[in-house]
Amino acid sequence: MALTLASPGAESPAPVAAVVRLRGFSRVFGETVVLDSLDLDIAPGEFVALLGRSGSGKTTLLRTLAGLDSRHEGQEVAIPSARAVVFQDSRLLPWKRVWKNVGLGLPGKDVRARAEAALREVGLGHRLDAWPLTLSGGEAQRAALARALVREPQLLLLDEPFAALDALTRLRMHELVLSLWQRHRPAVLIVTHDVDEAIALADRVLVLDKGRIVAEERIEAERGQRTATVRRLRAVLLGHLGVEAAEGSYADLVAHPRSTWLAAAE
Amino acid sequence: MKKPGSPSFTLRPGRWLSPLLLLLLWEAASRTGLIPPRTLAAPSAVIETLAEMIWSGELPSNLLVSFGRVAIGLGIGVSLGIVLALVAGLSRSGEVAIDPLMQIKRAIPVVALAPLFIVWFGIGETPKIALIAFATLFPVYLNLYNGIRGVDVRLVDMGRSFGLGRAQVIGHVLLPGALPSLLVGLRYSLTIAIVMLVIAEQINATAGLGYLVNNARDFMRTDIIVVCLMVYALLGLGADLIVRVIEGRALAWRPSLVEA
Ligand SMILES: Nc1ncnc2c1ncn2[C@@H]1O[C@H](COP(=O)(O)OP(=O)(O)OP(=O)(O)O)[C@@H](O)[C@H]1O
Ligand SMILES: [Mg+2]
């Protein structure tokens, strides 16, 4: 865990030498204010999950952090130069073999060796020369992970990377992401709709709503020992997402007599 | 699944039956005098003439002339089409400058330009090559331009997020993404090139397939006309085969061609 100092005046403690630092960041599309003077710090090596309803601006925020949105002149936006993104769809170039996708744009000579090492790490050592369109969904996402990791990013951005995968594959991918994170220690921001995914993976969970971060929950419990935390946190986070739910895990939640699931009023 | 790059000539025996039957009927009708040689020469006579024309060097030398016209015309048309499509597809100002002109050009049937070309370039090789070049430019331009514009922006985003510069995005993402469209355009261009060859060679040719046909017409040599028709057909098939082979190699990654 990174060192954190409480800075006077700020609601949340500002980490020393944060990898990401946004202050009063806004993004407007025409008339609509999508992000509204938002503050965000991410410490080196920190694993942050970002929850939010559909259309709350998660992807917009992530694109800013990925340097894909140049519309932030005059705003306080600090992002590291070494960053990598994994999107919901793998976005492999279908006309390049898997290892070339992983090595895309890498400088230096030993590109193939580095790509190969990264692919082995995600368990795709046997598919180096495959065409991307022959990969399964899970394999494609693993290749996308390898492509991100081979760049040794300080900041790894994941935009709902597992949303399109089946539950079993997703479970494997969670384990893979955690082990890769523990080995390489990039700061991670994962955007997700899945409260359980956020609780299982992150050090800190943020909820984005109406362009602002409306909730921030730090999870102190060790990964793998979070069952107790889930009971309360789940209900809290879902509450921020506009769903009133009783405490407990998903298994008991759906059928719970007291739980009233309210569709979020748009 | 069919092998990449090889055209699918299905060799089911049944499919040969009807053309063969037609050929036999034709031969029989010619022999009995039902079809006089002035109307249409018998298949056997055509084969004989073909062999003679090859032997005497008449066919190869004229074919070479025609082939040269197509090759030069196509070379000019396709390269110009590619260059214009790249400029229009890869830059906004290029699009504003070029695309409207190309749309206007599209509205004019190229064949209708033949008289103008004759006025400008005389009746030598130039108007023939110019016609072929002008006609083959557009399919390549249109398809490549649309191909570039149609490349998935999410892939471009991906490239930029990994720090690719403009040149790298063009080289790794835009051009390979537009390649299938370019090949479609190329296939159209090859077909059109042969049609334009036939038309262009009606302009006072002194050599080439068209010259052979014109001469044969004057002497009512239907056998030579049929030989030339066969050669035109072979040229068309050859052109198609070339594109298929290129596609099989260049688009090996495409799902329809990828072997499971
Ligand atoms: N380029 C754009 N032009 C105009 N509006 C945009 C643009 N990009 C995003 N928006 C709008 O900004 C809002 C936030 O979009 P964003 O994609 O960030 O949502 P999200 O939180 O990622 O949603 P989801 O969970 O469905 O992916 C939406 O209302 C969207 O319509
Ligand atoms: Mg999104």
XYZ file of C-alpha atoms and ligand atoms in Angstrom:
558
model
C 0.000 0.000 0.000
C 1.289 3.425 -0.856
C 2.039 6.003 1.755
C -0.779 8.444 2.174
C -0.822 11.807 3.911
C -3.929 13.569 5.026
C -3.962 16.874 3.232
C -5.870 19.635 4.989
C -9.019 20.771 3.301
C -9.393 17.773 0.989
C -12.113 15.226 1.650
C -9.898 12.315 0.743
C -6.272 11.817 1.669
C -3.992 12.805 -1.192
C -1.314 10.183 -1.843
C 2.279 11.263 -2.073
C 3.494 11.418 -5.684
C 0.200 10.167 -7.061
C 0.331 8.482 -10.458
C -2.913 10.159 -11.414
C -4.003 13.523 -10.193
C -7.105 15.352 -11.365
C -8.350 18.538 -9.743
C -11.667 20.109 -10.574
C -11.759 18.202 -13.836
C -14.762 18.784 -16.079
C -15.736 17.402 -19.449
C -18.636 18.746 -21.425
C -20.158 17.380 -24.615
C -22.144 20.237 -26.116
C -24.692 21.070 -23.446
C -24.274 17.979 -21.312
C -21.849 18.116 -18.438
C -20.538 14.576 -18.198
C -17.778 15.130 -15.661
C -18.274 17.972 -13.233
C -15.225 19.351 -11.406
C -14.005 15.971 -10.361
C -11.052 15.249 -8.069
C -9.156 11.998 -8.366
C -5.877 10.676 -7.034
C -4.465 7.255 -7.635
C -1.359 6.199 -5.738
C 1.395 4.101 -7.333
C 0.440 0.456 -7.224
C -3.063 1.144 -6.004
C -6.006 -0.911 -7.306
C -9.051 1.282 -7.762
C -12.473 0.239 -8.988
C -14.859 2.720 -10.525
C -18.573 1.968 -10.360
C -21.349 3.970 -11.875
C -24.608 3.711 -13.721
C -24.628 3.450 -17.448
C -23.944 6.872 -18.917
C -22.445 8.252 -15.726
C -19.195 9.123 -17.490
C -16.908 6.226 -16.562
C -15.600 5.692 -20.066
C -15.222 9.431 -20.522
C -13.046 9.585 -17.411
C -11.051 6.576 -18.509
C -10.422 8.064 -21.941
C -9.038 11.173 -20.300
C -6.717 9.070 -18.165
C -5.684 7.128 -21.265
C -4.717 10.360 -22.979
C -7.285 9.718 -25.712
C -9.222 12.896 -25.014
C -7.220 16.009 -25.649
C -9.930 18.400 -24.478
C -8.470 19.290 -21.134
C -6.312 22.299 -21.784
C -6.022 24.536 -18.792
C -7.222 21.848 -16.414
C -5.145 20.130 -13.793
C -4.628 16.682 -15.268
C -1.551 14.639 -14.442
C -1.257 11.179 -15.961
C 1.832 9.015 -16.296
C 3.425 8.504 -19.686
C 3.592 4.738 -19.250
C -0.042 3.673 -19.374
C -2.010 0.974 -21.081
C -5.661 0.224 -21.658
C -7.683 -2.962 -21.863
C -11.062 -2.304 -23.430
C -14.269 -4.274 -23.126
C -13.733 -5.666 -26.602
C -10.215 -6.927 -27.022
C -9.474 -4.621 -29.977
C -6.790 -6.839 -31.401
C -5.850 -5.965 -34.967
C -7.256 -8.917 -36.908
C -4.555 -8.649 -39.583
C -1.662 -9.109 -37.197
C -0.757 -12.365 -35.533
C -1.277 -12.451 -31.795
C 2.326 -11.820 -30.849
C 2.553 -8.866 -33.237
C -0.530 -7.401 -31.631
C 1.106 -7.697 -28.254
C 4.287 -6.103 -29.557
C 2.430 -3.352 -31.419
C 4.480 -0.182 -31.538
C 7.040 -1.403 -29.015
C 10.460 0.134 -29.519
C 13.590 -1.990 -29.440
C 14.774 -5.205 -31.034
C 13.632 -8.044 -28.810
C 9.941 -7.339 -29.428
C 9.119 -10.944 -30.222
C 10.813 -12.209 -27.049
C 9.035 -9.682 -24.888
C 5.671 -10.344 -26.512
C 6.237 -14.048 -26.084
C 7.054 -13.664 -22.398
C 3.935 -11.573 -21.806
C 1.757 -14.067 -23.657
C 3.191 -16.938 -21.648
C 2.392 -15.039 -18.502
C -1.283 -14.884 -19.418
C -1.252 -18.519 -20.481
C -1.282 -17.970 -24.229
C 2.197 -19.268 -25.001
C 0.717 -21.783 -27.423
C -1.181 -19.182 -29.497
C 1.668 -16.825 -30.405
C 1.213 -17.130 -34.152
C -2.559 -17.450 -34.190
C -4.805 -14.982 -36.013
C -6.834 -12.969 -33.496
C -10.155 -13.928 -35.065
C -9.488 -17.543 -34.155
C -9.194 -16.767 -30.433
C -12.040 -17.321 -27.996
C -13.401 -14.309 -26.139
C -11.422 -15.142 -23.018
C -8.231 -15.762 -24.966
C -8.642 -12.475 -26.811
C -9.016 -10.621 -23.526
C -5.919 -12.357 -22.170
C -4.009 -11.299 -25.264
C -5.235 -7.743 -24.669
C -3.973 -7.993 -21.086
C -0.601 -9.207 -22.332
C -0.478 -6.315 -24.782
C -1.067 -3.896 -21.925
C 1.421 -5.534 -19.538
C 4.280 -5.828 -21.993
C 4.491 -2.028 -21.867
C 5.208 -2.151 -18.125
C 2.652 0.562 -17.429
C 2.578 2.668 -14.321
C -1.122 2.986 -14.881
C -3.285 0.152 -16.176
C -6.768 1.171 -17.261
C -9.439 -1.500 -17.608
C -12.811 -0.527 -19.101
C -15.234 -3.319 -18.212
C -12.691 -5.815 -19.501
C -14.585 -8.921 -18.473
C -18.169 -7.836 -19.010
C -18.546 -9.899 -22.166
C -17.106 -13.088 -20.667
C -18.974 -15.952 -19.075
C -18.909 -16.261 -15.300
C -16.320 -19.048 -15.178
C -13.912 -17.337 -17.522
C -14.416 -14.123 -15.598
C -13.398 -15.842 -12.382
C -10.176 -17.040 -14.015
C -9.526 -13.571 -15.405
C -9.951 -12.042 -11.940
C -7.327 -14.363 -10.558
C -5.059 -13.618 -13.481
C -5.415 -9.861 -13.111
C -4.702 -10.014 -9.408
C -1.614 -12.152 -9.833
C -0.319 -9.949 -12.630
C -0.981 -6.872 -10.544
C 0.854 -8.354 -7.583
C 3.840 -9.187 -9.739
C 4.099 -5.959 -11.739
C 2.445 -3.485 -9.383
C 0.976 -0.959 -11.764
C -1.681 1.381 -10.473
C -4.967 -0.028 -11.770
C -8.260 1.658 -12.489
C -10.957 -0.823 -13.385
C -14.329 0.370 -14.608
C -17.068 -2.114 -13.891
C -20.799 -2.531 -13.402
C -20.254 -5.451 -11.117
C -20.201 -4.555 -7.435
C -18.845 -7.965 -6.467
C -16.025 -7.681 -8.969
C -15.122 -4.288 -7.544
C -15.120 -5.564 -3.962
C -13.111 -8.660 -4.819
C -10.360 -6.835 -6.673
C -9.917 -3.297 -5.441
C -8.217 -1.457 -2.601
C -10.627 1.377 -3.077
C -14.018 1.588 -4.735
C -15.330 4.831 -6.201
C -18.869 5.515 -7.332
C -19.397 8.017 -10.098
C -22.748 9.724 -10.449
C -23.869 12.883 -12.232
C -20.294 13.712 -13.084
C -18.970 13.525 -9.556
C -17.498 10.913 -7.292
C -20.330 10.432 -4.824
C -18.831 7.676 -2.745
C -15.453 6.286 -1.890
C -14.952 3.076 0.060
C -11.566 1.832 1.109
C -11.410 -1.911 1.639
C -8.930 -2.786 4.349
C -9.639 -6.513 4.514
C -7.167 -8.769 2.715
C -8.221 -10.146 -0.636
C -9.616 -13.606 -0.079
C -10.961 -12.646 3.327
C -13.593 -10.178 2.343
C -16.760 -12.148 2.922
C -17.551 -10.188 6.046
C -16.917 -6.892 4.301
C -19.198 -7.770 1.460
C -22.315 -7.927 3.609
C -22.294 -4.245 4.397
C -20.345 -2.828 1.471
C -22.495 -4.381 -1.166
C -25.640 -2.735 0.130
C -23.834 0.598 0.543
C -22.440 0.605 -2.970
C -25.672 -0.556 -4.516
C -27.383 2.219 -2.588
C -25.121 4.750 -4.259
C -25.988 3.200 -7.596
C -29.647 3.805 -6.901
C -30.605 0.313 -5.873
C -31.993 -0.291 -2.430
C -30.912 -3.687 -1.258
C -30.664 -5.532 2.002
C -27.264 -6.487 3.357
C -25.776 -9.775 2.322
C -24.401 -11.491 -0.708
C -26.004 -11.793 -4.086
C -27.289 -15.285 -3.356
C -29.561 -14.006 -0.607
C -30.220 -10.638 -2.091
C -32.390 -11.398 -5.048
C -34.951 -13.442 -3.213
C -34.853 -11.395 -0.025
C -38.367 -10.339 1.062
C -37.263 -6.917 2.306
C -35.233 -5.964 -0.717
C -36.846 -3.559 -3.103
C -35.043 -3.156 -6.363
C -35.786 0.192 -7.756
C -34.838 1.045 -11.271
C -32.706 4.151 -11.135
C -34.690 7.192 -12.091
C -32.867 8.767 -15.009
C -14.102 -25.124 -46.781
C -12.375 -24.009 -49.909
C -8.658 -23.495 -50.059
C -7.603 -19.881 -49.782
C -6.567 -18.355 -53.053
C -7.927 -21.027 -55.330
C -11.043 -20.252 -57.334
C -13.874 -22.610 -56.768
C -14.306 -24.350 -60.087
C -16.604 -27.098 -59.034
C -15.753 -30.091 -61.159
C -18.955 -31.986 -60.731
C -19.342 -33.998 -63.943
C -22.930 -32.890 -64.438
C -21.897 -29.290 -64.931
C -19.840 -30.063 -68.031
C -22.683 -31.802 -69.720
C -24.737 -28.902 -71.047
C -21.854 -26.833 -72.517
C -20.501 -29.988 -74.135
C -23.883 -30.802 -75.582
C -24.206 -27.269 -76.962
C -20.783 -27.583 -78.565
C -21.740 -30.872 -80.193
C -25.018 -29.451 -81.498
C -23.183 -26.420 -82.842
C -20.646 -28.622 -84.615
C -23.375 -30.816 -86.038
C -25.377 -27.809 -87.233
C -22.289 -26.380 -88.945
C -21.442 -29.662 -90.674
C -24.946 -30.126 -92.005
C -24.932 -26.564 -93.270
C -27.652 -25.423 -90.890
C -25.317 -22.704 -89.668
C -23.310 -21.288 -92.563
C -19.660 -20.369 -91.791
C -20.470 -16.694 -92.473
C -22.861 -16.706 -89.550
C -20.739 -18.709 -87.165
C -17.737 -20.931 -87.775
C -17.819 -24.519 -86.515
C -15.974 -25.277 -83.266
C -13.550 -27.511 -85.117
C -12.802 -24.673 -87.551
C -12.272 -22.310 -84.635
C -9.763 -24.675 -83.047
C -7.981 -25.014 -86.345
C -7.815 -21.241 -86.809
C -6.597 -20.845 -83.222
C -3.749 -23.247 -83.822
C -2.858 -21.505 -87.075
C -2.927 -18.057 -85.490
C -0.699 -19.217 -82.646
C 1.649 -20.982 -85.019
C 2.002 -18.002 -87.347
C 2.614 -15.690 -84.392
C -0.324 -13.533 -85.361
C -2.228 -14.136 -82.149
C 0.686 -13.877 -79.684
C 2.002 -10.641 -81.189
C -1.412 -8.947 -81.234
C -2.268 -10.291 -77.805
C 0.940 -8.785 -76.514
C -0.037 -5.374 -77.897
C -3.456 -5.559 -76.223
C -1.943 -6.852 -73.028
C 0.478 -3.943 -73.008
C -2.400 -1.464 -73.350
C -4.280 -3.025 -70.464
C -1.169 -3.232 -68.305
C -0.133 0.387 -68.862
C -3.691 1.718 -68.581
C -4.358 -0.292 -65.444
C -1.006 0.670 -63.981
C -1.732 4.351 -64.406
C -5.393 4.131 -63.365
C -4.838 1.973 -60.313
C -1.844 3.955 -59.037
C -3.660 7.247 -59.496
C -6.739 5.816 -57.797
C -4.673 4.625 -54.851
C -2.836 7.921 -54.466
C -6.016 10.009 -54.683
C -7.837 7.706 -52.242
C -4.961 7.922 -49.761
C -4.906 11.705 -49.922
C -8.687 11.985 -49.640
C -9.008 9.244 -47.055
C -6.221 10.308 -44.742
C -6.673 14.072 -44.617
C -9.661 16.342 -44.284
C -8.340 18.935 -46.706
C -7.535 16.190 -49.196
C -11.097 14.946 -48.909
C -12.521 18.413 -49.500
C -10.279 18.902 -52.526
C -10.576 15.510 -54.196
C -13.815 13.795 -53.327
C -16.228 16.245 -55.016
C -14.213 16.002 -58.241
C -14.319 12.231 -58.127
C -18.070 12.260 -57.581
C -18.497 14.486 -60.633
C -16.241 12.192 -62.611
C -18.329 9.253 -61.538
C -21.408 10.798 -63.116
C -19.813 10.838 -66.588
C -19.708 7.461 -68.399
C -16.094 7.045 -69.430
C -17.049 5.609 -72.821
C -18.720 8.904 -73.629
C -15.346 10.565 -73.277
C -13.863 8.588 -76.159
C -14.592 11.244 -78.820
C -13.006 13.899 -76.664
C -9.948 11.740 -76.079
C -9.610 11.178 -79.811
C -9.747 14.928 -80.393
C -7.117 15.473 -77.731
C -4.804 12.543 -78.256
C -5.399 11.494 -81.876
C -5.982 7.867 -82.796
C -2.701 6.320 -81.621
C -1.995 4.473 -78.416
C -2.599 7.419 -76.081
C -6.419 7.616 -76.207
C -6.685 3.847 -75.759
C -4.474 3.839 -72.691
C -6.117 7.004 -71.387
C -9.566 5.424 -71.653
C -8.495 2.340 -69.740
C -6.652 4.403 -67.117
C -9.544 6.777 -66.667
C -12.079 3.990 -66.330
C -10.070 1.897 -63.883
C -9.210 4.809 -61.617
C -12.626 5.155 -60.071
C -13.374 1.699 -58.620
C -10.013 1.699 -56.886
C -10.464 5.235 -55.615
C -13.987 4.734 -54.322
C -13.373 1.421 -52.597
C -10.083 2.365 -50.988
C -11.420 5.735 -49.857
C -14.490 4.137 -48.292
C -12.302 1.406 -46.855
C -10.063 3.898 -45.087
C -13.013 5.869 -43.788
C -14.711 2.678 -42.685
C -11.903 1.376 -40.482
C -13.200 0.819 -36.955
C -12.446 3.956 -34.939
C -12.129 1.799 -31.851
C -9.045 0.215 -33.368
C -7.639 3.670 -34.079
C -8.338 4.608 -30.453
C -6.583 1.462 -29.319
C -3.531 2.327 -31.388
C -3.407 5.845 -30.034
C -3.822 4.625 -26.461
C -0.658 2.581 -26.938
C 1.200 5.642 -28.082
C 1.233 5.036 -31.832
C 1.924 8.186 -33.835
C -0.023 9.229 -36.901
C 2.243 7.414 -39.335
C 2.080 4.236 -37.247
C -1.703 4.391 -36.996
C -1.853 4.698 -40.771
C 0.607 1.865 -41.330
C -0.618 -0.587 -38.707
C -4.335 0.161 -38.560
C -5.783 2.196 -41.427
C -4.056 0.700 -44.450
C -4.350 -2.981 -43.482
C -7.943 -2.301 -42.454
C -8.709 -0.825 -45.863
C -6.911 -3.540 -47.832
C -9.966 -5.783 -48.342
C -11.826 -2.844 -49.872
C -8.876 -2.015 -52.098
C -8.897 -5.557 -53.435
C -12.602 -5.349 -54.189
C -11.884 -2.158 -56.111
C -9.026 -3.841 -57.923
C -11.255 -6.656 -59.032
C -13.770 -4.224 -60.515
C -10.953 -2.323 -62.188
C -9.587 -5.435 -63.863
C -12.988 -6.328 -65.257
C -13.569 -2.789 -66.477
C -10.088 -2.664 -67.987
C -10.947 -5.519 -70.323
C -14.285 -4.015 -71.291
C -12.520 -0.722 -72.003
C -9.881 -2.557 -74.008
C -12.547 -3.921 -76.314
C -14.068 -0.470 -76.724
C -10.763 1.358 -77.069
C -9.550 -1.017 -79.745
C -12.496 -0.070 -81.917
C -10.641 3.224 -82.360
C -8.624 2.642 -85.500
C -6.285 0.016 -84.105
C -3.422 -1.207 -86.292
C -2.500 -4.001 -83.924
C -4.039 -5.838 -81.012
C -7.014 -8.102 -80.479
C -9.419 -5.399 -81.565
C -7.553 -5.012 -84.824
C -7.868 -8.740 -85.444
C -11.593 -8.564 -84.757
C -12.106 -5.569 -87.024
C -10.206 -7.220 -89.852
C -12.070 -10.463 -89.374
C -15.336 -8.567 -89.493
C -14.427 -7.028 -92.845
C -13.633 -10.462 -94.296
C -16.513 -12.157 -92.472
C -14.071 -14.506 -90.740
C -16.319 -15.589 -87.880
C -13.732 -18.173 -86.855
C -11.200 -15.434 -86.017
C -13.857 -13.421 -84.187
C -14.689 -16.435 -82.033
C -10.993 -17.032 -81.319
C -10.662 -13.427 -80.138
C -13.784 -13.737 -77.976
C -12.185 -16.776 -76.339
C -9.022 -14.784 -75.692
C -11.004 -11.934 -74.135
C -12.755 -14.447 -71.893
C -9.429 -15.960 -70.872
C -8.062 -12.497 -70.082
C -11.050 -11.877 -67.831
C -10.648 -15.199 -66.060
C -6.926 -14.576 -65.658
C -7.547 -11.181 -64.125
C -9.994 -12.671 -61.668
C -7.542 -15.405 -60.773
C -4.811 -12.857 -60.047
C -7.013 -10.966 -57.589
C -8.116 -14.176 -55.921
C -4.523 -15.240 -55.400
C -3.615 -11.816 -53.968
C -6.654 -11.980 -51.687
C -5.764 -15.447 -50.489
C -2.319 -14.257 -49.473
C -3.052 -10.769 -48.192
C -6.279 -11.564 -46.372
C -5.276 -14.836 -44.784
C -6.472 -13.462 -41.459
C -10.087 -13.104 -42.520
C -12.574 -15.433 -40.861
C -14.019 -16.770 -44.096
C -10.547 -17.802 -45.187
C -9.135 -18.892 -41.837
C -9.111 -22.646 -41.418
C -10.507 -23.646 -38.066
N -18.231 11.857 -28.041
C -19.348 12.132 -27.362
N -20.203 13.079 -27.788
C -21.311 13.361 -27.117
N -21.688 12.773 -25.971
C -20.887 11.821 -25.477
C -19.683 11.447 -26.144
N -19.086 10.469 -25.427
C -19.894 10.254 -24.384
N -20.964 11.053 -24.396
C -22.042 11.103 -23.400
O -21.452 11.194 -22.138
C -22.168 10.411 -21.204
C -21.209 9.475 -20.491
O -20.748 8.519 -21.419
P -19.754 7.353 -20.983
O -19.470 6.558 -22.190
O -18.602 7.967 -20.281
O -20.652 6.544 -19.971
P -20.282 5.226 -19.158
O -20.356 5.564 -17.726
O -19.014 4.649 -19.641
O -21.507 4.301 -19.528
P -21.531 2.702 -19.721
O -21.518 2.131 -18.347
O -22.851 2.463 -20.385
O -20.359 2.312 -20.538
C -23.247 9.700 -21.971
O -24.462 10.390 -21.732
C -22.841 9.822 -23.395
O -23.969 9.908 -24.212
Mg -18.478 2.849 -20.737
